[in-house]
mmCIF file of C-alpha atoms in Angstrom:
data_model
loop_
_atom_site.group_PDB
_atom_site.id
_atom_site.type_symbol
_atom_site.label_atom_id
_atom_site.label_comp_id
_atom_site.label_asym_id
_atom_site.label_seq_id
_atom_site.Cartn_x
_atom_site.Cartn_y
_atom_site.Cartn_z
ATOM 1 C CA MET A 1488 117.999 20.919 54.056
ATOM 2 C CA TRP A 1489 115.977 21.600 57.420
ATOM 3 C CA PHE A 1490 118.588 22.868 58.944
ATOM 4 C CA LYS A 1491 118.945 25.693 56.469
ATOM 5 C CA ALA A 1492 114.884 25.912 56.449
ATOM 6 C CA ALA A 1493 114.715 26.359 60.343
ATOM 7 C CA GLY A 1494 117.822 28.814 60.270
ATOM 8 C CA ILE A 1495 115.791 31.072 57.908
ATOM 9 C CA LEU A 1496 112.848 30.810 60.180
ATOM 10 C CA VAL A 1497 114.821 31.781 63.456
ATOM 11 C CA PHE A 1498 116.250 34.232 61.728
ATOM 12 C CA SER A 1499 112.622 35.982 60.118
ATOM 13 C CA ALA A 1500 111.318 35.450 63.872
ATOM 14 C CA ALA A 1501 114.278 37.641 65.244
ATOM 15 C CA GLY A 1502 113.929 39.832 62.638
ATOM 16 C CA ALA A 1503 110.356 40.158 63.377
ATOM 17 C CA PHE A 1504 110.648 40.175 66.856
ATOM 18 C CA ALA A 1505 113.387 42.966 66.369
ATOM 19 C CA LEU A 1506 110.851 44.858 64.498
ATOM 20 C CA LEU A 1507 108.239 44.855 66.888
ATOM 21 C CA TRP A 1508 110.146 45.982 69.839
ATOM 22 C CA GLU A 1509 111.792 48.827 67.911
ATOM 23 C CA GLU A 1510 108.228 50.249 67.125
ATOM 24 C CA ARG A 1511 107.145 49.680 70.643
ATOM 25 C CA ARG A 1512 110.169 51.384 71.714
ATOM 26 C CA ARG A 1513 109.264 54.464 69.676
ATOM 27 C CA ASP A 1514 105.583 54.366 70.758
ATOM 28 C CA ARG A 1515 106.565 54.222 74.364
ATOM 29 C CA GLY A 1516 109.206 57.148 74.077
ATOM 30 C CA GLY A 1517 112.736 55.196 73.444
ATOM 31 C CA SER A 1518 114.411 53.701 76.251
ATOM 32 C CA SER A 1519 116.287 55.603 78.989
ATOM 33 C CA GLY A 1520 119.424 56.644 76.402
ATOM 34 C CA GLY A 1521 117.019 57.370 73.343
ATOM 35 C CA GLY A 1522 116.565 60.447 71.811
ATOM 36 C CA GLY A 1523 113.110 61.600 70.548
ATOM 37 C CA GLY A 1524 109.769 59.772 70.477
ATOM 38 C CA GLY A 1525 107.984 61.409 68.186
ATOM 39 C CA GLY A 1526 104.570 63.199 69.039
ATOM 40 C CA ARG A 1527 103.364 60.805 71.462
ATOM 41 C CA ALA A 1528 106.654 61.055 73.602
ATOM 42 C CA ASP A 1529 105.131 64.093 76.102
ATOM 43 C CA ALA A 1530 102.028 61.733 77.177
ATOM 44 C CA SER A 1531 103.846 58.461 77.163
ATOM 45 C CA ARG A 1532 107.393 59.264 79.127
ATOM 46 C CA GLY A 1533 105.697 60.936 81.930
ATOM 47 C CA GLY A 1534 105.236 64.539 80.583
ATOM 48 C CA LYS A 1535 101.350 66.229 81.549
ATOM 49 C CA GLY A 1536 99.034 65.472 78.569
ATOM 50 C CA PRO A 1537 95.912 67.755 78.092
ATOM 51 C CA ALA A 1538 94.061 66.195 80.771
ATOM 52 C CA GLN A 1539 96.587 66.526 83.358
ATOM 53 C CA ASP A 1540 97.543 70.065 82.721
ATOM 54 C CA GLY A 1541 93.987 71.033 83.214
ATOM 55 C CA ALA A 1542 93.787 69.308 86.472
ATOM 56 C CA ARG A 1543 97.096 70.764 87.544
ATOM 57 C CA GLY A 1544 95.591 74.340 86.571
ATOM 58 C CA LYS A 1545 92.353 73.597 88.229
ATOM 59 C CA ALA A 1546 94.432 73.382 91.732
ATOM 60 C CA PRO A 1547 94.521 76.890 92.962
ATOM 61 C CA ALA A 1548 91.666 77.731 91.286
ATOM 62 C CA ALA A 1549 90.039 75.122 93.998
ATOM 63 C CA ALA A 1550 92.491 76.487 96.771
ATOM 64 C CA ALA A 1551 91.137 79.842 96.112
ATOM 65 C CA ALA A 1552 87.489 78.964 96.438
ATOM 66 C CA ARG A 1553 88.577 76.802 99.383
ATOM 67 C CA LEU A 1554 89.737 80.007 101.253
ATOM 68 C CA ALA A 1555 87.063 82.345 99.760
ATOM 69 C CA ALA A 1556 84.476 80.054 101.337
ATOM 70 C CA SER A 1557 86.239 80.074 104.709
ATOM 71 C CA LEU A 1558 86.210 84.077 104.827
ATOM 72 C CA GLY A 1559 82.597 84.654 104.071
ATOM 73 C CA PRO A 1560 80.319 86.426 101.464
ATOM 74 C CA ALA A 1561 82.421 88.805 100.807
ATOM 75 C CA ALA A 1562 85.909 87.135 99.873
ATOM 76 C CA ALA A 1563 84.137 85.625 96.957
ATOM 77 C CA ALA A 1564 84.267 89.321 95.025
ATOM 78 C CA ILE A 1565 87.868 89.400 95.999
ATOM 79 C CA PRO A 1566 90.954 88.583 93.488
ATOM 80 C CA PRO A 1567 92.873 85.282 94.966
ATOM 81 C CA SER A 1568 95.967 87.582 94.819
ATOM 82 C CA GLU A 1569 94.920 90.007 96.634
ATOM 83 C CA LEU A 1570 92.937 87.725 99.296
ATOM 84 C CA ARG A 1571 95.715 85.709 100.339
ATOM 85 C CA PRO A 1572 97.466 88.030 102.093
ATOM 86 C CA LEU A 1573 94.171 89.591 103.638
ATOM 87 C CA ALA A 1574 93.554 86.041 104.743
ATOM 88 C CA SER A 1575 97.111 85.786 106.207
ATOM 89 C CA LEU A 1576 96.622 89.155 108.587
ATOM 90 C CA VAL A 1577 93.485 87.929 109.582
ATOM 91 C CA ALA A 1578 94.581 84.314 110.547
ATOM 92 C CA ALA A 1579 97.089 86.195 112.364
ATOM 93 C CA VAL A 1580 94.810 87.983 114.422
ATOM 94 C CA GLN A 1581 92.416 85.066 114.963
ATOM 95 C CA SER A 1582 95.690 82.892 116.259
ATOM 96 C CA ALA A 1583 96.997 85.902 118.330
ATOM 97 C CA ARG A 1584 93.527 86.493 119.900
ATOM 98 C CA GLY A 1585 92.776 82.679 120.387
ATOM 99 C CA TRP A 1586 89.423 82.700 119.025
ATOM 100 C CA ARG A 1587 88.074 82.670 115.263
ATOM 101 C CA GLY A 1588 85.064 84.544 115.506
ATOM 102 C CA GLY A 1589 81.031 83.962 115.862
ATOM 103 C CA ARG A 1590 78.569 86.353 117.753
ATOM 104 C CA TYR A 1591 79.227 85.265 121.129
ATOM 105 C CA HIS A 1592 83.184 85.912 121.072
ATOM 106 C CA PHE A 1593 82.566 88.903 119.392
ATOM 107 C CA ALA A 1594 79.432 90.378 122.265
ATOM 108 C CA ALA A 1595 81.994 89.150 124.690
ATOM 109 C CA ALA A 1596 85.079 91.062 123.408
ATOM 110 C CA TRP A 1597 82.858 94.215 122.998
ATOM 111 C CA ALA A 1598 81.500 94.052 126.417
ATOM 112 C CA ARG A 1599 85.262 93.863 127.786
ATOM 113 C CA VAL A 1600 85.860 96.826 125.750
ATOM 114 C CA GLU A 1601 83.164 99.020 126.951
ATOM 115 C CA ALA A 1602 83.543 97.611 130.755
ATOM 116 C CA ARG A 1603 87.470 98.655 130.812
ATOM 117 C CA ALA A 1604 86.852 102.034 128.783
ATOM 118 C CA ALA A 1605 85.008 103.793 132.626
ATOM 119 C CA SER A 1606 88.347 102.925 133.821
ATOM 120 C CA ASP A 1607 91.279 105.840 134.203
ATOM 121 C CA ALA A 1608 93.256 103.561 131.990
ATOM 122 C CA GLY A 1609 90.452 102.918 129.193
ATOM 123 C CA GLY A 1610 90.062 106.766 129.396
ATOM 124 C CA GLY A 1611 87.482 107.043 131.918
ATOM 125 C CA TRP A 1612 84.528 107.092 129.550
ATOM 126 C CA GLU A 1613 80.680 107.206 130.522
ATOM 127 C CA ALA A 1614 78.064 105.617 128.633
ATOM 128 C CA ALA A 1615 76.574 109.053 127.702
ATOM 129 C CA PHE A 1616 79.695 111.094 127.861
ATOM 130 C CA ASP A 1617 79.844 114.742 127.128
ATOM 131 C CA VAL A 1618 80.861 115.525 123.727
ATOM 132 C CA ALA A 1619 83.467 118.384 125.675
ATOM 133 C CA ALA A 1620 85.057 115.164 126.938
ATOM 134 C CA MET A 1621 85.992 113.614 123.569
ATOM 135 C CA THR A 1622 89.609 114.563 123.692
ATOM 136 C CA PRO A 1623 92.418 112.791 121.546
ATOM 137 C CA PRO A 1624 94.287 111.050 124.354
ATOM 138 C CA ARG A 1625 91.007 109.625 125.908
ATOM 139 C CA VAL A 1626 89.912 108.423 122.126
ATOM 140 C CA ALA A 1627 93.449 107.197 121.897
ATOM 141 C CA SER A 1628 93.001 105.155 125.322
ATOM 142 C CA LEU A 1629 90.030 103.675 123.875
ATOM 143 C CA LEU A 1630 91.470 102.539 120.474
ATOM 144 C CA ALA A 1631 94.189 100.622 122.427
ATOM 145 C CA LEU A 1632 91.584 98.973 124.225
ATOM 146 C CA ILE A 1633 90.099 97.964 120.995
ATOM 147 C CA ASP A 1634 93.101 96.811 119.825
ATOM 148 C CA GLU A 1635 94.065 94.727 122.539
ATOM 149 C CA GLU A 1636 90.774 93.246 123.050
ATOM 150 C CA LEU A 1637 89.652 92.423 119.182
ATOM 151 C CA LEU A 1638 92.748 92.206 117.572
ATOM 152 C CA ALA A 1639 95.295 91.086 120.300
ATOM 153 C CA GLY A 1640 97.281 93.777 120.331
ATOM 154 C CA LEU A 1641 98.649 93.567 116.607
ATOM 155 C CA ALA A 1642 97.400 96.707 115.507
ATOM 156 C CA ALA A 1643 100.092 98.766 117.467
ATOM 157 C CA GLY A 1644 102.794 96.051 117.428
ATOM 158 C CA SER A 1645 102.937 95.580 113.335
ATOM 159 C CA LEU A 1646 99.726 95.729 111.630
ATOM 160 C CA LEU A 1647 100.046 99.633 111.591
ATOM 161 C CA GLY A 1648 103.966 99.613 111.117
ATOM 162 C CA GLY A 1649 103.784 99.226 107.628
ATOM 163 C CA PRO A 1650 103.172 97.257 104.631
ATOM 164 C CA TRP A 1651 101.823 93.429 105.908
ATOM 165 C CA LYS A 1652 104.088 90.529 104.567
ATOM 166 C CA SER A 1653 102.725 86.683 104.612
ATOM 167 C CA SER A 1654 104.892 84.744 106.625
ATOM 168 C CA GLY A 1655 104.963 80.729 107.579
ATOM 169 C CA LYS A 1656 103.892 79.157 110.540
ATOM 170 C CA LYS A 1657 107.085 79.776 112.456
ATOM 171 C CA ALA A 1658 107.335 83.557 112.403
ATOM 172 C CA ALA A 1659 103.416 83.726 113.033
ATOM 173 C CA ARG A 1660 104.297 81.394 115.872
ATOM 174 C CA GLN A 1661 107.227 84.358 116.686
ATOM 175 C CA ARG A 1662 104.926 87.570 116.542
ATOM 176 C CA GLN A 1663 102.105 85.838 118.369
ATOM 177 C CA GLY A 1664 104.698 85.150 121.423
ATOM 178 C CA ARG A 1665 105.786 88.731 121.112
ATOM 179 C CA GLN A 1666 102.766 90.212 121.315
ATOM 180 C CA GLN A 1667 101.970 87.830 124.396
ATOM 181 C CA GLN A 1668 105.108 88.817 125.921
ATOM 182 C CA GLN A 1669 103.851 92.786 125.295
ATOM 183 C CA ARG A 1670 100.945 92.589 126.733
ATOM 184 C CA GLY A 1671 102.175 91.092 129.795
ATOM 185 C CA ASP A 1672 99.196 89.695 131.790
ATOM 186 C CA GLY A 1673 96.802 90.968 129.765
ATOM 187 C CA GLY A 1674 95.595 93.681 131.779
ATOM 188 C CA GLY A 1675 95.759 96.301 129.268
ATOM 189 C CA GLY A 1676 98.376 98.969 128.480
ATOM 190 C CA GLY A 1677 100.416 96.623 126.393
ATOM 191 C CA ALA A 1678 100.501 98.909 123.181
ATOM 192 C CA ASP A 1679 102.746 101.142 124.685
ATOM 193 C CA SER A 1680 105.610 98.915 124.407
ATOM 194 C CA ALA A 1681 104.736 98.106 121.014
ATOM 195 C CA LEU A 1682 104.722 101.926 120.100
ATOM 196 C CA PRO A 1683 108.140 102.528 118.906
ATOM 197 C CA ALA A 1684 107.565 99.869 115.796
ATOM 198 C CA ALA A 1685 105.185 101.015 114.648
ATOM 199 C CA GLU A 1686 105.500 104.928 114.668
ATOM 200 C CA GLY A 1687 106.513 107.070 111.651
ATOM 201 C CA ALA A 1688 106.996 103.705 109.276
ATOM 202 C CA LEU A 1689 104.562 105.350 106.758
ATOM 203 C CA GLU A 1690 104.550 108.836 105.193
ATOM 204 C CA ARG A 1691 101.770 111.296 104.350
ATOM 205 C CA GLN A 1692 99.540 109.575 101.408
ATOM 206 C CA ALA A 1693 99.349 112.835 98.848
ATOM 207 C CA ARG A 1694 95.406 112.025 98.054
ATOM 208 C CA ARG A 1695 92.341 113.431 100.040
ATOM 209 C CA ARG A 1696 90.577 110.401 101.607
ATOM 210 C CA ASP A 1697 86.676 111.566 100.878
ATOM 211 C CA SER A 1698 85.475 107.721 100.979
ATOM 212 C CA SER A 1699 86.079 106.876 105.094
ATOM 213 C CA ALA A 1700 84.066 109.381 106.510
ATOM 214 C CA GLN A 1701 81.442 108.060 108.764
ATOM 215 C CA PRO A 1702 77.608 109.997 108.146
ATOM 216 C CA ALA A 1703 76.466 112.070 110.992
ATOM 217 C CA LEU A 1704 73.599 110.564 113.431
ATOM 218 C CA PRO A 1705 70.354 111.045 112.608
ATOM 219 C CA VAL A 1706 68.759 113.289 115.311
ATOM 220 C CA ALA A 1707 65.269 111.960 115.191
ATOM 221 C CA ALA A 1708 64.067 108.271 115.262
ATOM 222 C CA THR A 1709 61.796 109.167 112.704
ATOM 223 C CA GLY A 1710 64.139 111.194 110.464
ATOM 224 C CA ALA A 1711 65.362 110.380 107.317
ATOM 225 C CA LEU A 1712 68.325 107.975 106.959
ATOM 226 C CA PRO A 1713 71.793 109.680 106.296
ATOM 227 C CA SER A 1714 73.346 110.227 103.151
ATOM 228 C CA GLN A 1715 75.949 107.484 102.448
ATOM 229 C CA THR A 1716 78.240 110.562 101.422
ATOM 230 C CA ARG A 1717 81.756 110.538 103.140
ATOM 231 C CA ALA A 1718 82.984 114.209 103.690
ATOM 232 C CA GLN A 1719 85.664 115.447 105.481
ATOM 233 C CA PRO A 1720 87.010 118.906 106.733
ATOM 234 C CA THR A 1721 87.771 121.286 104.086
ATOM 235 C CA ALA A 1722 90.306 124.310 103.935
ATOM 236 C CA GLN A 1723 87.525 126.502 106.121
ATOM 237 C CA SER A 1724 87.616 123.675 109.131
ATOM 238 C CA PRO A 1725 90.087 124.304 112.154
ATOM 239 C CA PRO A 1726 93.387 122.575 111.869
ATOM 240 C CA LEU A 1727 93.446 119.237 112.975
ATOM 241 C CA ALA A 1728 96.933 119.352 115.180
ATOM 242 C CA PRO A 1729 97.957 116.046 116.207
ATOM 243 C CA SER A 1730 97.548 115.033 120.057
ATOM 244 C CA GLN A 1731 99.925 115.264 122.728
ATOM 245 C CA GLY A 1732 100.272 112.146 125.197
ATOM 246 C CA GLN A 1733 98.904 109.536 122.921
ATOM 247 C CA GLY A 1734 101.315 107.219 123.959
ATOM 248 C CA ARG A 1735 98.648 104.121 123.750
ATOM 249 C CA PHE A 1736 98.306 104.154 120.415
ATOM 250 C CA PRO A 1737 100.399 104.556 117.283
ATOM 251 C CA LEU A 1738 98.109 106.749 115.136
ATOM 252 C CA PRO A 1739 97.303 110.467 115.109
ATOM 253 C CA VAL A 1740 93.732 111.508 116.582
ATOM 254 C CA ARG A 1741 92.787 114.661 115.583
ATOM 255 C CA VAL A 1742 89.217 116.320 117.245
ATOM 256 C CA VAL A 1743 87.568 119.200 115.330
ATOM 257 C CA ASP A 1744 84.463 121.638 115.997
ATOM 258 C CA ALA A 1745 83.028 121.651 112.583
ATOM 259 C CA PRO A 1746 79.245 121.809 113.274
ATOM 260 C CA TRP A 1747 78.459 122.651 109.338
ATOM 261 C CA GLN A 1748 80.219 119.400 108.297
ATOM 262 C CA ASP A 1749 78.196 116.236 108.714
ATOM 263 C CA PHE A 1750 80.763 113.799 108.920
ATOM 264 C CA LEU A 1751 80.960 112.018 112.854
ATOM 265 C CA ALA A 1752 84.996 110.647 111.801
ATOM 266 C CA HIS A 1753 87.123 109.996 108.865
ATOM 267 C CA THR A 1754 90.420 108.177 108.543
ATOM 268 C CA ASP A 1755 93.360 110.893 107.143
ATOM 269 C CA ASP A 1756 95.678 110.756 104.317
ATOM 270 C CA ASP A 1757 98.549 108.976 107.197
ATOM 271 C CA GLY A 1758 96.169 106.851 108.592
ATOM 272 C CA GLY A 1759 95.155 108.877 111.656
ATOM 273 C CA LEU A 1760 91.861 109.846 112.542
ATOM 274 C CA ALA A 1761 89.495 112.417 112.833
ATOM 275 C CA LEU A 1762 86.146 113.010 115.038
ATOM 276 C CA ASN A 1763 83.788 115.940 114.513
ATOM 277 C CA ARG A 1764 82.854 116.545 117.976
ATOM 278 C CA PRO A 1765 79.565 118.963 118.053
ATOM 279 C CA ARG A 1766 78.204 115.935 115.617
ATOM 280 C CA TRP A 1767 78.240 113.610 118.116
ATOM 281 C CA ASP A 1768 75.765 115.281 120.822
ATOM 282 C CA LYS A 1769 72.758 113.186 120.008
ATOM 283 C CA VAL A 1770 70.537 110.847 122.229
ATOM 284 C CA ILE A 1771 71.479 107.457 122.247
ATOM 285 C CA ALA A 1772 69.965 105.458 124.432
ATOM 286 C CA PRO A 1773 67.485 102.003 125.026
ATOM 287 C CA SER A 1774 64.657 104.363 124.146
ATOM 288 C CA ALA A 1775 66.359 105.938 121.204
ATOM 289 C CA PRO A 1776 68.913 103.004 119.891
ATOM 290 C CA VAL A 1777 70.971 103.082 116.768
ATOM 291 C CA ASN A 1778 72.246 100.448 114.688
ATOM 292 C CA CYS A 1779 75.999 101.130 113.682
ATOM 293 C CA GLU A 1780 77.938 98.261 112.391
ATOM 294 C CA GLY A 1781 75.436 96.040 112.114
ATOM 295 C CA VAL A 1782 75.042 96.232 116.071
ATOM 296 C CA VAL A 1783 72.088 97.782 117.997
ATOM 297 C CA CYS A 1784 74.004 100.488 120.133
ATOM 298 C CA THR A 1785 72.083 101.755 123.262
ATOM 299 C CA SER A 1786 74.507 104.432 124.326
ATOM 300 C CA ARG A 1787 76.433 107.125 122.844
ATOM 301 C CA LEU A 1788 79.890 105.306 123.887
ATOM 302 C CA GLN A 1789 78.833 101.848 122.202
ATOM 303 C CA VAL A 1790 78.650 103.742 118.728
ATOM 304 C CA LEU A 1791 82.086 105.477 119.449
ATOM 305 C CA MET A 1792 83.737 102.416 119.730
ATOM 306 C CA HIS A 1793 82.571 100.830 116.641
ATOM 307 C CA THR A 1794 82.846 104.148 114.926
ATOM 308 C CA LEU A 1795 86.740 103.463 115.680
ATOM 309 C CA ALA A 1796 87.071 99.837 114.657
ATOM 310 C CA HIS A 1797 85.208 101.133 111.299
ATOM 311 C CA GLU A 1798 88.036 103.746 110.793
ATOM 312 C CA LEU A 1799 90.645 101.465 112.266
ATOM 313 C CA VAL A 1800 89.966 99.077 109.279
ATOM 314 C CA HIS A 1801 90.745 101.776 106.805
ATOM 315 C CA ALA A 1802 93.860 102.691 108.503
ATOM 316 C CA LEU A 1803 94.800 99.188 108.395
ATOM 317 C CA VAL A 1804 94.129 98.771 104.644
ATOM 318 C CA LEU A 1805 96.328 102.551 104.138
ATOM 319 C CA ARG A 1806 99.085 101.113 106.277
ATOM 320 C CA ALA A 1807 99.344 97.595 106.044
ATOM 321 C CA PHE A 1808 98.250 97.209 102.336
ATOM 322 C CA PRO A 1809 98.968 100.516 100.738
ATOM 323 C CA ALA A 1810 98.678 99.005 97.127
ATOM 324 C CA ILE A 1811 95.126 97.765 97.566
ATOM 325 C CA ASP A 1812 94.322 101.243 99.446
ATOM 326 C CA ALA A 1813 95.631 103.069 96.132
ATOM 327 C CA ALA A 1814 93.706 100.893 93.565
ATOM 328 C CA SER A 1815 91.904 97.682 93.941
ATOM 329 C CA PRO A 1816 88.557 97.766 93.012
ATOM 330 C CA ALA A 1817 87.489 95.297 95.432
ATOM 331 C CA TYR A 1818 88.220 98.179 97.962
ATOM 332 C CA LEU A 1819 87.597 101.462 96.352
ATOM 333 C CA GLN A 1820 83.887 100.550 95.341
ATOM 334 C CA ASP A 1821 80.913 102.315 97.333
ATOM 335 C CA ASP A 1822 83.509 104.803 98.707
ATOM 336 C CA ARG A 1823 86.616 102.491 100.135
ATOM 337 C CA HIS A 1824 83.794 100.051 101.645
ATOM 338 C CA GLY A 1825 84.055 97.256 99.110
ATOM 339 C CA PRO A 1826 84.440 93.579 99.414
ATOM 340 C CA ILE A 1827 88.002 93.921 101.150
ATOM 341 C CA PHE A 1828 86.604 96.607 103.636
ATOM 342 C CA ALA A 1829 83.503 94.284 104.353
ATOM 343 C CA LEU A 1830 85.746 91.027 104.984
ATOM 344 C CA LEU A 1831 88.137 92.895 107.351
ATOM 345 C CA ASN A 1832 85.196 94.546 109.334
ATOM 346 C CA ALA A 1833 83.390 91.283 109.307
ATOM 347 C CA GLN A 1834 86.620 89.139 111.020
ATOM 348 C CA LEU A 1835 88.245 91.359 112.907
ATOM 349 C CA PHE A 1836 85.476 93.053 114.477
ATOM 350 C CA GLY A 1837 82.411 91.119 113.917
ATOM 351 C CA HIS A 1838 80.548 94.315 111.833
ATOM 352 C CA SER A 1839 77.926 93.003 109.462
ATOM 353 C CA SER A 1840 77.108 96.027 107.465
ATOM 354 C CA THR A 1841 78.326 99.491 107.846
ATOM 355 C CA ALA A 1842 75.043 101.100 108.788
ATOM 356 C CA LEU A 1843 74.659 104.104 110.720
ATOM 357 C CA ALA A 1844 70.919 104.760 111.747
ATOM 358 C CA ARG A 1845 68.349 104.767 114.129
ATOM 359 C CA CYS A 1846 66.363 101.724 114.512
ATOM 360 C CA ASP A 1847 63.374 100.211 116.098
ATOM 361 C CA ALA A 1848 63.581 100.536 119.954
ATOM 362 C CA ARG A 1849 62.376 97.273 120.297
ATOM 363 C CA ALA A 1850 65.602 95.873 118.512
ATOM 364 C CA ALA A 1851 67.265 97.188 121.378
ATOM 365 C CA LEU A 1852 66.056 94.919 123.834
ATOM 366 C CA GLY A 1853 68.645 92.585 124.840
ATOM 367 C CA GLY A 1854 70.961 94.032 122.786
ATOM 368 C CA GLY A 1855 73.793 96.070 123.282
ATOM 369 C CA ALA A 1856 77.203 96.517 121.783
#
């Protein structure tokens, strides 16, 4: 009898153990060869539960926030899908020129542009140049200097050649190596060899660009601030024929004599630049300085340099980011001077605003471009 009782106890214990094992197997989602495991299977078998899904969804947002914080205040207002390619372009420029930015680096780069502009290769510019000497080839030479010193020659080499494509570190290093080879010993003129890569890469856009014109300089230091309305030549203006002999920079430069128009410069539909010569005939000196792009300028040449950089931002957006130029609210607001413009203007050229206004002469003490 006791054998029979012991057998029953052993059998009952084994059965209970089997039932407990099966219940635990179901709770854990089954064995490796098992089937479904009920509603808890996703979480218990390593699937992502609600908390894990939330954490995974926060990762891209956190990465976008870190990227925006690294690029300055304007970046926070730019959608991540647009910010990433913009950041890629900025990073490529910073890598190629060898410095990230800061007041000292930008001031030193602009000082180099101004010094080189006085040479024949730079256009032979004088600080208070005669506006009659503002010719397309000389302006193109100055643009090439700005490109070489502030963008490491990338504007002529690739940025103006078509839509920007983000690339990995290997491609970035290859691009940097090509630009260094094109610039040779860094003495200037490197944009010549890069010209064919950028010429004719983008057809003319079909719309007008009322947004990209710089207003005229105020005549007197005590006069009213210039209007922020952006204008460009009308059908009554003289034709803007492309300049000849602009081998140093792959953008057409046009000079128009339209004193009835109140703009200094604007960007054309193809990314080319137009300047209104009569409107540059204003006194700019240490005793009559101008705030241009957040920089105190004490000469006509300094204002021209920073104005060309302003227009170059518009040309880069048009050619490198045509979709942004056509439809992005982060660029189109404020007459194409929205957060995207502000970001590129600051990161590429060290500009802190789009100002163009007379400033107190005391601000010019120790100042300059």
